[in-house]
Coordinates of C-alpha atoms in Angstrom, one line a residue:
X1 CA 17.9 -37.9 -94.7
X2 CA 17.9 -41.1 -92.7
X3 CA 17.3 -39.4 -89.3
X4 CA 13.6 -39.7 -89.8
X5 CA 13.9 -43.5 -89.7
X6 CA 15.3 -43.3 -86.2
X7 CA 13.0 -40.7 -84.7
X8 CA 11.3 -43.4 -82.6
X9 CA 14.5 -44.5 -80.9
X10 CA 14.7 -41.8 -78.2
X11 CA 11.1 -42.1 -77.0
X12 CA 11.4 -45.9 -77.1
X13 CA 14.6 -45.9 -75.1
X14 CA 13.0 -43.4 -72.6
X15 CA 9.9 -45.5 -72.3
X16 CA 12.0 -48.6 -71.6
X17 CA 14.0 -46.7 -69.0
X18 CA 10.8 -45.9 -67.1
X19 CA 9.5 -49.4 -67.5
X20 CA 12.8 -50.9 -66.4
X21 CA 12.9 -48.6 -63.4
X22 CA 9.7 -50.1 -62.2
X23 CA 11.0 -53.6 -62.6
X24 CA 14.2 -53.2 -60.7
X25 CA 14.4 -55.2 -57.5
X26 CA 16.6 -52.5 -55.8
X27 CA 15.3 -50.2 -53.2
X28 CA 13.4 -47.9 -55.6
X29 CA 13.4 -44.9 -53.3
X30 CA 17.0 -45.0 -52.1
X31 CA 19.2 -42.1 -53.3
X32 CA 22.3 -44.3 -52.5
X33 CA 21.1 -47.1 -54.8
X34 CA 20.5 -44.6 -57.6
X35 CA 23.9 -43.1 -57.2
X36 CA 25.4 -46.5 -57.4
X37 CA 23.6 -47.1 -60.7
X38 CA 24.7 -43.7 -62.0
X39 CA 28.3 -44.5 -61.0
X40 CA 28.2 -47.8 -62.9
X41 CA 27.0 -46.1 -66.0
X42 CA 29.6 -43.3 -65.7
X43 CA 32.4 -45.8 -65.1
X44 CA 31.5 -47.7 -68.3
X45 CA 31.0 -44.5 -70.3
X46 CA 34.3 -43.0 -69.0
X47 CA 36.2 -46.1 -69.9
X48 CA 35.0 -45.8 -73.5
X49 CA 35.5 -42.0 -73.5
X50 CA 39.1 -42.1 -72.3
X51 CA 40.3 -45.2 -74.2
X52 CA 38.5 -44.7 -77.5
X53 CA 36.9 -41.3 -78.1
X54 CA 39.5 -39.0 -76.6
X55 CA 42.6 -40.7 -78.1
X56 CA 40.9 -40.9 -81.6
X57 CA 39.8 -37.3 -81.4
X58 CA 43.2 -36.0 -80.3
X59 CA 45.2 -38.2 -82.8
X60 CA 43.0 -37.1 -85.7
X61 CA 43.5 -33.4 -84.8
X62 CA 39.8 -32.8 -84.6
X63 CA 39.6 -32.4 -80.9
X64 CA 41.5 -29.9 -78.7
X65 CA 41.6 -31.1 -75.2
X66 CA 40.5 -28.5 -72.7
X67 CA 39.6 -29.1 -69.1
X68 CA 36.1 -27.5 -69.3
X69 CA 35.2 -29.3 -72.5
X70 CA 36.4 -32.6 -71.0
X71 CA 34.2 -32.1 -67.9
X72 CA 31.2 -31.4 -70.1
X73 CA 32.0 -34.5 -72.3
X74 CA 32.2 -36.6 -69.1
X75 CA 28.6 -36.0 -68.2
X76 CA 27.2 -35.8 -71.7
X77 CA 26.5 -32.0 -72.0
X78 CA 29.0 -31.6 -74.8
X79 CA 29.1 -34.0 -77.7
X80 CA 32.1 -33.2 -79.8
X81 CA 33.5 -36.7 -79.5
X82 CA 30.3 -38.8 -79.3
X83 CA 27.0 -37.3 -80.6
X84 CA 25.0 -39.9 -78.8
X85 CA 26.2 -39.2 -75.2
X86 CA 23.1 -37.1 -74.4
X87 CA 21.7 -40.1 -72.7
X88 CA 24.4 -39.9 -70.0
X89 CA 22.9 -36.7 -68.4
X90 CA 19.4 -37.9 -69.1
X91 CA 20.0 -41.1 -67.2
X92 CA 21.4 -39.2 -64.3
X93 CA 18.4 -36.9 -64.4
X94 CA 15.9 -39.8 -64.8
X95 CA 17.4 -41.8 -61.8
X96 CA 17.1 -38.7 -59.6
X97 CA 13.6 -37.5 -60.7
X98 CA 12.1 -41.0 -60.5
X99 CA 12.7 -41.2 -56.8
X100 CA 10.0 -38.8 -55.9
X101 CA 8.0 -39.3 -59.1
X102 CA 7.7 -43.0 -58.5
X103 CA 6.3 -42.4 -55.1
X104 CA 3.8 -39.9 -56.4
X105 CA 2.7 -42.2 -59.3
X106 CA 2.3 -45.2 -57.0
X107 CA 0.2 -43.2 -54.5
X108 CA -1.9 -40.9 -56.8
X109 CA -1.7 -42.6 -60.2
X110 CA -2.9 -40.7 -63.3
X111 CA -3.6 -37.4 -61.5
X112 CA 0.1 -37.3 -60.4
X113 CA 1.3 -38.0 -63.9
X114 CA -1.0 -35.3 -65.3
X115 CA 0.3 -32.7 -62.9
X116 CA 4.0 -33.7 -63.4
X117 CA 3.5 -33.7 -67.2
X118 CA 2.0 -30.2 -66.8
X119 CA 5.2 -29.1 -65.1
X120 CA 7.3 -30.6 -67.9
X121 CA 5.3 -28.8 -70.5
X122 CA 5.6 -25.5 -68.6
X123 CA 9.3 -26.0 -68.3
X124 CA 9.6 -26.5 -72.1
X125 CA 7.6 -23.4 -72.7
X126 CA 9.6 -21.3 -70.2
X127 CA 12.9 -22.5 -71.7
X128 CA 11.7 -21.7 -75.2
X129 CA 11.0 -18.1 -74.1
X130 CA 14.6 -17.6 -73.1
X131 CA 16.4 -15.9 -76.0
X132 CA 19.1 -18.1 -77.5
X133 CA 18.1 -21.1 -75.4
X134 CA 19.1 -23.6 -78.0
X135 CA 22.7 -22.3 -78.1
X136 CA 23.2 -22.9 -74.4
X137 CA 24.0 -26.5 -73.5
X138 CA 22.4 -26.3 -70.1
X139 CA 19.1 -24.8 -71.3
X140 CA 19.0 -27.4 -74.1
X141 CA 19.6 -30.2 -71.6
X142 CA 16.8 -28.9 -69.4
X143 CA 14.5 -28.7 -72.4
X144 CA 15.4 -32.2 -73.6
X145 CA 14.9 -33.7 -70.1
X146 CA 11.5 -31.9 -69.7
X147 CA 10.5 -33.0 -73.2
X148 CA 11.1 -36.7 -72.6
X149 CA 10.1 -37.0 -68.9
X150 CA 6.4 -37.7 -69.7
X151 CA 7.5 -40.7 -71.8
X152 CA 9.6 -41.9 -68.8
X153 CA 6.6 -41.6 -66.5
X154 CA 4.4 -43.4 -69.0
X155 CA 6.8 -46.4 -69.1
X156 CA 6.9 -46.5 -65.3
X157 CA 3.1 -46.4 -65.1
X158 CA 2.6 -49.1 -67.7
X159 CA 5.0 -51.4 -65.7
X160 CA 3.5 -50.9 -62.3
X161 CA -0.1 -51.3 -63.6
X162 CA 1.0 -54.3 -65.7
X163 CA -0.6 -52.9 -68.8
X164 CA 1.2 -55.1 -71.2
X165 CA 1.0 -58.3 -69.2
X166 CA -2.8 -58.0 -69.1
X167 CA -2.9 -59.0 -72.8
X168 CA -1.5 -62.2 -74.1
X169 CA 0.4 -61.3 -77.2
X170 CA 1.8 -64.1 -79.3
X171 CA 4.6 -63.5 -81.6
X172 CA 5.1 -66.0 -84.5
X173 CA 7.3 -66.0 -87.5
X174 CA 4.6 -67.4 -89.8

């Protein structure tokens, strides 16, 4: 099973999303700027979805095109065509949650992160208590977002506090 080799990829990508969010020069608190970023991601994803994944799926006979499935595929909730499209809905979630979270983290620092992480853990526990939660795509999405949000906050915090730039790290080949 090669999946164990790639288990670090999701947290690393999530950490970098939080770190990158802090480094953007856009208006960090503007809902409009975040909606523009989401629109850019969706436009790129939909281009690939409609020109590659859907035609290949339909032509191979493996995918039956239904309107409801198509809508779920378009935002990443369903992954019959592309198993790695979970990041689409997570990105939308991350852009929206970071607007208030970034304000709280900048103002209150670690106590804000601890409280918000507590809310994430509570959300994961509550979702797990729902019978059949892992068979419902929306409960699964809520659980995944809550699970990875603390990593997103950590990336943001490290960037605004310049944790990595405080240390001179030299990379050499030899």
